[in-house]
PDB file of C-alpha atoms in Angstrom:
ATOM      1  CA  UNK A   1     148.880   5.719 176.301  1.00  0.00           C
ATOM      2  CA  UNK A   2     150.118   7.323 173.111  1.00  0.00           C
ATOM      3  CA  UNK A   3     152.863   5.125 171.588  1.00  0.00           C
ATOM      4  CA  UNK A   4     154.430   8.154 169.894  1.00  0.00           C
ATOM      5  CA  UNK A   5     156.598  10.900 171.362  1.00  0.00           C
ATOM      6  CA  UNK A   6     156.989  14.411 170.002  1.00  0.00           C
ATOM      7  CA  UNK A   7     159.368  17.333 170.024  1.00  0.00           C
ATOM      8  CA  UNK A   8     158.338  20.818 168.914  1.00  0.00           C
ATOM      9  CA  UNK A   9     160.647  23.551 167.662  1.00  0.00           C
ATOM     10  CA  UNK A  10     158.911  26.822 166.873  1.00  0.00           C
ATOM     11  CA  UNK A  11     155.404  25.849 167.942  1.00  0.00           C
ATOM     12  CA  UNK A  12     155.096  29.272 169.566  1.00  0.00           C
ATOM     13  CA  UNK A  13     155.265  30.874 166.117  1.00  0.00           C
ATOM     14  CA  UNK A  14     152.175  28.959 164.998  1.00  0.00           C
ATOM     15  CA  UNK A  15     150.229  29.984 168.106  1.00  0.00           C
ATOM     16  CA  UNK A  16     151.288  33.589 167.477  1.00  0.00           C
ATOM     17  CA  UNK A  17     150.119  33.250 163.869  1.00  0.00           C
ATOM     18  CA  UNK A  18     146.679  32.144 165.080  1.00  0.00           C
ATOM     19  CA  UNK A  19     146.512  35.021 167.573  1.00  0.00           C
ATOM     20  CA  UNK A  20     147.180  37.554 164.808  1.00  0.00           C
ATOM     21  CA  UNK A  21     143.751  36.696 163.398  1.00  0.00           C
ATOM     22  CA  UNK A  22     144.797  37.305 159.788  1.00  0.00           C
ATOM     23  CA  UNK A  23     144.789  33.730 158.585  1.00  0.00           C
ATOM     24  CA  UNK A  24     148.031  32.276 157.325  1.00  0.00           C
ATOM     25  CA  UNK A  25     149.694  29.824 155.002  1.00  0.00           C
ATOM     26  CA  UNK A  26     151.835  26.950 156.267  1.00  0.00           C
ATOM     27  CA  UNK A  27     154.183  25.874 153.481  1.00  0.00           C
ATOM     28  CA  UNK A  28     155.945  22.522 153.551  1.00  0.00           C
ATOM     29  CA  UNK A  29     157.477  20.039 151.116  1.00  0.00           C
ATOM     30  CA  UNK A  30     157.745  16.321 150.426  1.00  0.00           C
ATOM     31  CA  UNK A  31     160.241  15.612 153.161  1.00  0.00           C
ATOM     32  CA  UNK A  32     159.588  13.789 156.411  1.00  0.00           C
ATOM     33  CA  UNK A  33     156.206  12.573 157.590  1.00  0.00           C
ATOM     34  CA  UNK A  34     154.030  15.562 156.832  1.00  0.00           C
ATOM     35  CA  UNK A  35     150.788  13.711 157.529  1.00  0.00           C
ATOM     36  CA  UNK A  36     151.862  13.271 161.142  1.00  0.00           C
ATOM     37  CA  UNK A  37     151.826  17.055 161.479  1.00  0.00           C
ATOM     38  CA  UNK A  38     148.205  16.533 162.470  1.00  0.00           C
ATOM     39  CA  UNK A  39     149.558  15.939 165.960  1.00  0.00           C
ATOM     40  CA  UNK A  40     150.888  19.487 165.963  1.00  0.00           C
ATOM     41  CA  UNK A  41     148.034  21.123 164.094  1.00  0.00           C
ATOM     42  CA  UNK A  42     145.403  19.825 166.506  1.00  0.00           C
ATOM     43  CA  UNK A  43     147.141  21.846 169.243  1.00  0.00           C
ATOM     44  CA  UNK A  44     146.262  25.081 167.448  1.00  0.00           C
ATOM     45  CA  UNK A  45     143.051  26.856 168.323  1.00  0.00           C
ATOM     46  CA  UNK A  46     141.783  27.377 164.793  1.00  0.00           C
ATOM     47  CA  UNK A  47     140.428  25.469 161.816  1.00  0.00           C
ATOM     48  CA  UNK A  48     143.105  23.871 159.643  1.00  0.00           C
ATOM     49  CA  UNK A  49     142.782  23.234 155.911  1.00  0.00           C
ATOM     50  CA  UNK A  50     145.165  20.882 154.105  1.00  0.00           C
ATOM     51  CA  UNK A  51     145.495  21.276 150.332  1.00  0.00           C
ATOM     52  CA  UNK A  52     146.207  18.093 148.359  1.00  0.00           C
ATOM     53  CA  UNK A  53     145.629  16.400 145.039  1.00  0.00           C
ATOM     54  CA  UNK A  54     142.545  14.317 144.284  1.00  0.00           C
ATOM     55  CA  UNK A  55     143.164  10.614 144.789  1.00  0.00           C
ATOM     56  CA  UNK A  56     145.272  11.048 147.902  1.00  0.00           C
ATOM     57  CA  UNK A  57     142.925  13.121 150.030  1.00  0.00           C
ATOM     58  CA  UNK A  58     140.730  10.319 151.442  1.00  0.00           C
ATOM     59  CA  UNK A  59     143.737   8.168 152.295  1.00  0.00           C
ATOM     60  CA  UNK A  60     145.431  11.075 154.058  1.00  0.00           C
ATOM     61  CA  UNK A  61     142.236  12.174 155.821  1.00  0.00           C
ATOM     62  CA  UNK A  62     141.639   8.660 157.168  1.00  0.00           C
ATOM     63  CA  UNK A  63     145.273   8.463 158.265  1.00  0.00           C
ATOM     64  CA  UNK A  64     145.148  11.828 160.010  1.00  0.00           C
ATOM     65  CA  UNK A  65     142.019  10.880 161.909  1.00  0.00           C
ATOM     66  CA  UNK A  66     143.459   7.508 162.917  1.00  0.00           C
ATOM     67  CA  UNK A  67     146.778   8.822 164.239  1.00  0.00           C
ATOM     68  CA  UNK A  68     145.345  11.863 165.998  1.00  0.00           C
ATOM     69  CA  UNK A  69     142.324  10.246 167.590  1.00  0.00           C
ATOM     70  CA  UNK A  70     139.765  12.025 165.448  1.00  0.00           C
ATOM     71  CA  UNK A  71     141.449  15.335 164.644  1.00  0.00           C
ATOM     72  CA  UNK A  72     139.263  16.680 161.877  1.00  0.00           C
ATOM     73  CA  UNK A  73     141.487  18.420 159.370  1.00  0.00           C
ATOM     74  CA  UNK A  74     139.511  19.872 156.503  1.00  0.00           C
ATOM     75  CA  UNK A  75     140.860  18.718 153.154  1.00  0.00           C
ATOM     76  CA  UNK A  76     140.821  21.075 150.156  1.00  0.00           C
ATOM     77  CA  UNK A  77     141.192  18.991 147.001  1.00  0.00           C
ATOM     78  CA  UNK A  78     143.049  20.485 144.026  1.00  0.00           C
ATOM     79  CA  UNK A  79     140.717  20.254 141.025  1.00  0.00           C
ATOM     80  CA  UNK A  80     140.821  21.195 137.362  1.00  0.00           C
ATOM     81  CA  UNK A  81     137.888  23.579 137.784  1.00  0.00           C
ATOM     82  CA  UNK A  82     140.023  25.656 140.203  1.00  0.00           C
ATOM     83  CA  UNK A  83     137.335  25.453 142.905  1.00  0.00           C
ATOM     84  CA  UNK A  84     140.159  24.852 145.372  1.00  0.00           C
ATOM     85  CA  UNK A  85     141.353  28.429 144.823  1.00  0.00           C
ATOM     86  CA  UNK A  86     137.999  29.740 146.045  1.00  0.00           C
ATOM     87  CA  UNK A  87     138.102  27.391 149.058  1.00  0.00           C
ATOM     88  CA  UNK A  88     141.608  28.582 149.982  1.00  0.00           C
ATOM     89  CA  UNK A  89     140.575  32.240 149.649  1.00  0.00           C
ATOM     90  CA  UNK A  90     137.518  31.617 151.825  1.00  0.00           C
ATOM     91  CA  UNK A  91     139.556  29.873 154.526  1.00  0.00           C
ATOM     92  CA  UNK A  92     142.149  32.651 154.671  1.00  0.00           C
ATOM     93  CA  UNK A  93     139.455  35.337 154.662  1.00  0.00           C
ATOM     94  CA  UNK A  94     137.956  33.548 157.678  1.00  0.00           C
ATOM     95  CA  UNK A  95     141.331  33.911 159.444  1.00  0.00           C
ATOM     96  CA  UNK A  96     141.986  30.166 159.293  1.00  0.00           C
ATOM     97  CA  UNK A  97     145.219  28.348 158.433  1.00  0.00           C
ATOM     98  CA  UNK A  98     145.928  26.623 155.130  1.00  0.00           C
ATOM     99  CA  UNK A  99     148.694  24.019 154.757  1.00  0.00           C
ATOM    100  CA  UNK A 100     150.149  23.071 151.399  1.00  0.00           C
ATOM    101  CA  UNK A 101     153.262  21.742 149.723  1.00  0.00           C
ATOM    102  CA  UNK A 102     155.315  24.204 147.694  1.00  0.00           C
ATOM    103  CA  UNK A 103     157.941  21.973 146.098  1.00  0.00           C
ATOM    104  CA  UNK A 104     156.169  20.117 143.274  1.00  0.00           C
ATOM    105  CA  UNK A 105     154.238  21.254 140.244  1.00  0.00           C
ATOM    106  CA  UNK A 106     151.926  19.751 137.650  1.00  0.00           C
ATOM    107  CA  UNK A 107     153.311  19.700 134.113  1.00  0.00           C
ATOM    108  CA  UNK A 108     152.069  22.731 132.223  1.00  0.00           C
ATOM    109  CA  UNK A 109     151.493  24.870 135.302  1.00  0.00           C
ATOM    110  CA  UNK A 110     153.456  28.041 135.956  1.00  0.00           C
ATOM    111  CA  UNK A 111     156.727  27.721 137.856  1.00  0.00           C
ATOM    112  CA  UNK A 112     159.427  29.951 139.313  1.00  0.00           C
ATOM    113  CA  UNK A 113     163.125  29.022 139.148  1.00  0.00           C
ATOM    114  CA  UNK A 114     165.088  29.028 142.391  1.00  0.00           C
ATOM    115  CA  UNK A 115     168.535  27.798 143.375  1.00  0.00           C
ATOM    116  CA  UNK A 116     168.239  24.621 145.438  1.00  0.00           C
ATOM    117  CA  UNK A 117     171.334  22.704 146.576  1.00  0.00           C
ATOM    118  CA  UNK A 118     173.443  24.695 144.156  1.00  0.00           C
ATOM    119  CA  UNK A 119     171.376  24.253 140.995  1.00  0.00           C
ATOM    120  CA  UNK A 120     168.316  25.913 139.503  1.00  0.00           C
ATOM    121  CA  UNK A 121     165.075  24.020 140.068  1.00  0.00           C
ATOM    122  CA  UNK A 122     161.442  24.837 139.185  1.00  0.00           C
ATOM    123  CA  UNK A 123     158.990  25.469 142.016  1.00  0.00           C
ATOM    124  CA  UNK A 124     155.202  25.819 141.657  1.00  0.00           C
ATOM    125  CA  UNK A 125     154.081  29.423 141.351  1.00  0.00           C
ATOM    126  CA  UNK A 126     150.670  28.819 142.924  1.00  0.00           C
ATOM    127  CA  UNK A 127     151.506  28.871 146.658  1.00  0.00           C
ATOM    128  CA  UNK A 128     153.684  31.965 146.365  1.00  0.00           C
ATOM    129  CA  UNK A 129     151.182  33.821 144.181  1.00  0.00           C
ATOM    130  CA  UNK A 130     148.464  33.045 146.740  1.00  0.00           C
ATOM    131  CA  UNK A 131     150.485  34.629 149.534  1.00  0.00           C
ATOM    132  CA  UNK A 132     151.235  37.673 147.384  1.00  0.00           C
ATOM    133  CA  UNK A 133     147.637  38.096 146.279  1.00  0.00           C
ATOM    134  CA  UNK A 134     146.072  37.738 149.724  1.00  0.00           C
ATOM    135  CA  UNK A 135     148.985  39.336 151.614  1.00  0.00           C
ATOM    136  CA  UNK A 136     148.862  36.745 154.395  1.00  0.00           C
ATOM    137  CA  UNK A 137     151.702  35.795 156.761  1.00  0.00           C
ATOM    138  CA  UNK A 138     153.573  32.526 156.226  1.00  0.00           C
ATOM    139  CA  UNK A 139     155.350  29.889 158.311  1.00  0.00           C
ATOM    140  CA  UNK A 140     157.524  27.156 156.822  1.00  0.00           C
ATOM    141  CA  UNK A 141     156.788  23.873 158.591  1.00  0.00           C
ATOM    142  CA  UNK A 142     158.257  20.363 158.596  1.00  0.00           C
ATOM    143  CA  UNK A 143     157.413  17.098 160.374  1.00  0.00           C
ATOM    144  CA  UNK A 144     160.379  14.747 160.637  1.00  0.00           C
ATOM    145  CA  UNK A 145     160.607  11.218 161.962  1.00  0.00           C
ATOM    146  CA  UNK A 146     163.398  10.347 164.398  1.00  0.00           C
ATOM    147  CA  UNK A 147     163.429   6.674 165.290  1.00  0.00           C
ATOM    148  CA  UNK A 148     160.410   4.390 165.052  1.00  0.00           C
ATOM    149  CA  UNK A 149     158.036   6.338 167.275  1.00  0.00           C
ATOM    150  CA  UNK A 150     159.485   9.834 167.731  1.00  0.00           C
ATOM    151  CA  UNK A 151     158.512  12.863 165.639  1.00  0.00           C
ATOM    152  CA  UNK A 152     160.236  16.231 165.520  1.00  0.00           C
ATOM    153  CA  UNK A 153     158.194  19.186 164.291  1.00  0.00           C
ATOM    154  CA  UNK A 154     159.705  22.443 163.093  1.00  0.00           C
ATOM    155  CA  UNK A 155     158.204  25.820 162.283  1.00  0.00           C
ATOM    156  CA  UNK A 156     159.996  28.923 161.097  1.00  0.00           C
ATOM    157  CA  UNK A 157     159.275  32.337 162.529  1.00  0.00           C
ATOM    158  CA  UNK A 158     156.285  34.142 161.048  1.00  0.00           C
ATOM    159  CA  UNK A 159     157.271  35.654 157.711  1.00  0.00           C
ATOM    160  CA  UNK A 160     155.422  38.770 156.579  1.00  0.00           C
ATOM    161  CA  UNK A 161     156.516  40.239 153.268  1.00  0.00           C
ATOM    162  CA  UNK A 162     156.241  43.692 151.728  1.00  0.00           C
ATOM    163  CA  UNK A 163     154.084  43.230 148.634  1.00  0.00           C
ATOM    164  CA  UNK A 164     154.593  46.741 147.249  1.00  0.00           C
ATOM    165  CA  UNK A 165     156.830  44.994 144.721  1.00  0.00           C
ATOM    166  CA  UNK A 166     155.053  41.654 144.288  1.00  0.00           C
ATOM    167  CA  UNK A 167     157.774  39.963 142.227  1.00  0.00           C
ATOM    168  CA  UNK A 168     160.479  40.959 144.696  1.00  0.00           C
ATOM    169  CA  UNK A 169     158.372  39.586 147.562  1.00  0.00           C
ATOM    170  CA  UNK A 170     157.863  36.305 145.716  1.00  0.00           C
ATOM    171  CA  UNK A 171     161.618  35.989 145.148  1.00  0.00           C
ATOM    172  CA  UNK A 172     162.208  36.553 148.870  1.00  0.00           C
ATOM    173  CA  UNK A 173     159.617  33.893 149.715  1.00  0.00           C
ATOM    174  CA  UNK A 174     161.272  31.443 147.345  1.00  0.00           C
ATOM    175  CA  UNK A 175     164.670  32.173 148.863  1.00  0.00           C
ATOM    176  CA  UNK A 176     163.358  31.652 152.408  1.00  0.00           C
ATOM    177  CA  UNK A 177     161.446  28.487 151.518  1.00  0.00           C
ATOM    178  CA  UNK A 178     164.302  26.850 149.612  1.00  0.00           C
ATOM    179  CA  UNK A 179     166.752  27.737 152.400  1.00  0.00           C
ATOM    180  CA  UNK A 180     164.512  26.018 154.977  1.00  0.00           C
ATOM    181  CA  UNK A 181     164.010  23.035 152.665  1.00  0.00           C
ATOM    182  CA  UNK A 182     167.763  22.722 152.045  1.00  0.00           C
ATOM    183  CA  UNK A 183     168.439  22.614 155.781  1.00  0.00           C
ATOM    184  CA  UNK A 184     165.963  19.777 156.285  1.00  0.00           C
ATOM    185  CA  UNK A 185     167.182  17.776 153.268  1.00  0.00           C
ATOM    186  CA  UNK A 186     170.754  18.026 154.572  1.00  0.00           C
ATOM    187  CA  UNK A 187     169.668  17.168 158.115  1.00  0.00           C
ATOM    188  CA  UNK A 188     167.385  14.281 157.092  1.00  0.00           C
ATOM    189  CA  UNK A 189     168.608  13.135 153.632  1.00  0.00           C
ATOM    190  CA  UNK A 190     166.847   9.759 153.746  1.00  0.00           C
ATOM    191  CA  UNK A 191     163.472  11.412 154.344  1.00  0.00           C
ATOM    192  CA  UNK A 192     163.380  13.437 151.121  1.00  0.00           C
ATOM    193  CA  UNK A 193     160.810  11.562 149.073  1.00  0.00           C
ATOM    194  CA  UNK A 194     161.817  12.722 145.620  1.00  0.00           C
ATOM    195  CA  UNK A 195     161.480  10.223 142.793  1.00  0.00           C
ATOM    196  CA  UNK A 196     161.997  12.387 139.728  1.00  0.00           C
ATOM    197  CA  UNK A 197     164.574  14.783 138.258  1.00  0.00           C
ATOM    198  CA  UNK A 198     164.060  17.754 140.564  1.00  0.00           C
ATOM    199  CA  UNK A 199     166.409  20.149 138.793  1.00  0.00           C
ATOM    200  CA  UNK A 200     166.056  21.843 135.439  1.00  0.00           C
ATOM    201  CA  UNK A 201     167.793  19.916 132.660  1.00  0.00           C
ATOM    202  CA  UNK A 202     169.057  23.090 131.027  1.00  0.00           C
ATOM    203  CA  UNK A 203     169.821  25.158 134.098  1.00  0.00           C
ATOM    204  CA  UNK A 204     173.118  26.260 132.541  1.00  0.00           C
TER     205      UNK A 204
END
């Protein structure tokens, strides 16, 4: 018997995303128990790729397989040689789903400013540029813990953007993503795992 219980809000959007057969990006952030989303992802009838930094991928992969009884999520490791970009392109071109965080950046990498909780904060450009370049649909997803053994999963509706004006589309994506993230931070403030100065020092 599974010791955990689950609640799903918006799971139908993810199934619809799979049925579209265009691939898709699932964007999340460092809030809640994202690794436990494996419980939700294994319910989808497609291959899932999870993008993460080197050093954490084996720990997360082992954890995913342990909590989901062998669910085999494919890990794409972010590397300096940018081979992960090719792997992401290949997955999306194969109409598969790619999950990644869109709230933290590596120093020196390109960022976009967006208003978050009333102040300007830098967000990594990479995830949003990927969507704009490949013109794939997006869902914003979150896995939250409620009590010791209960998880609540959320997915937004499928977001498809008009990339005729790429920069405008990216700004819309940022607005949608930060709005979803704000809601979850306000709803689950103790589950926002942020240990650095998130906002720009000179936002004024």
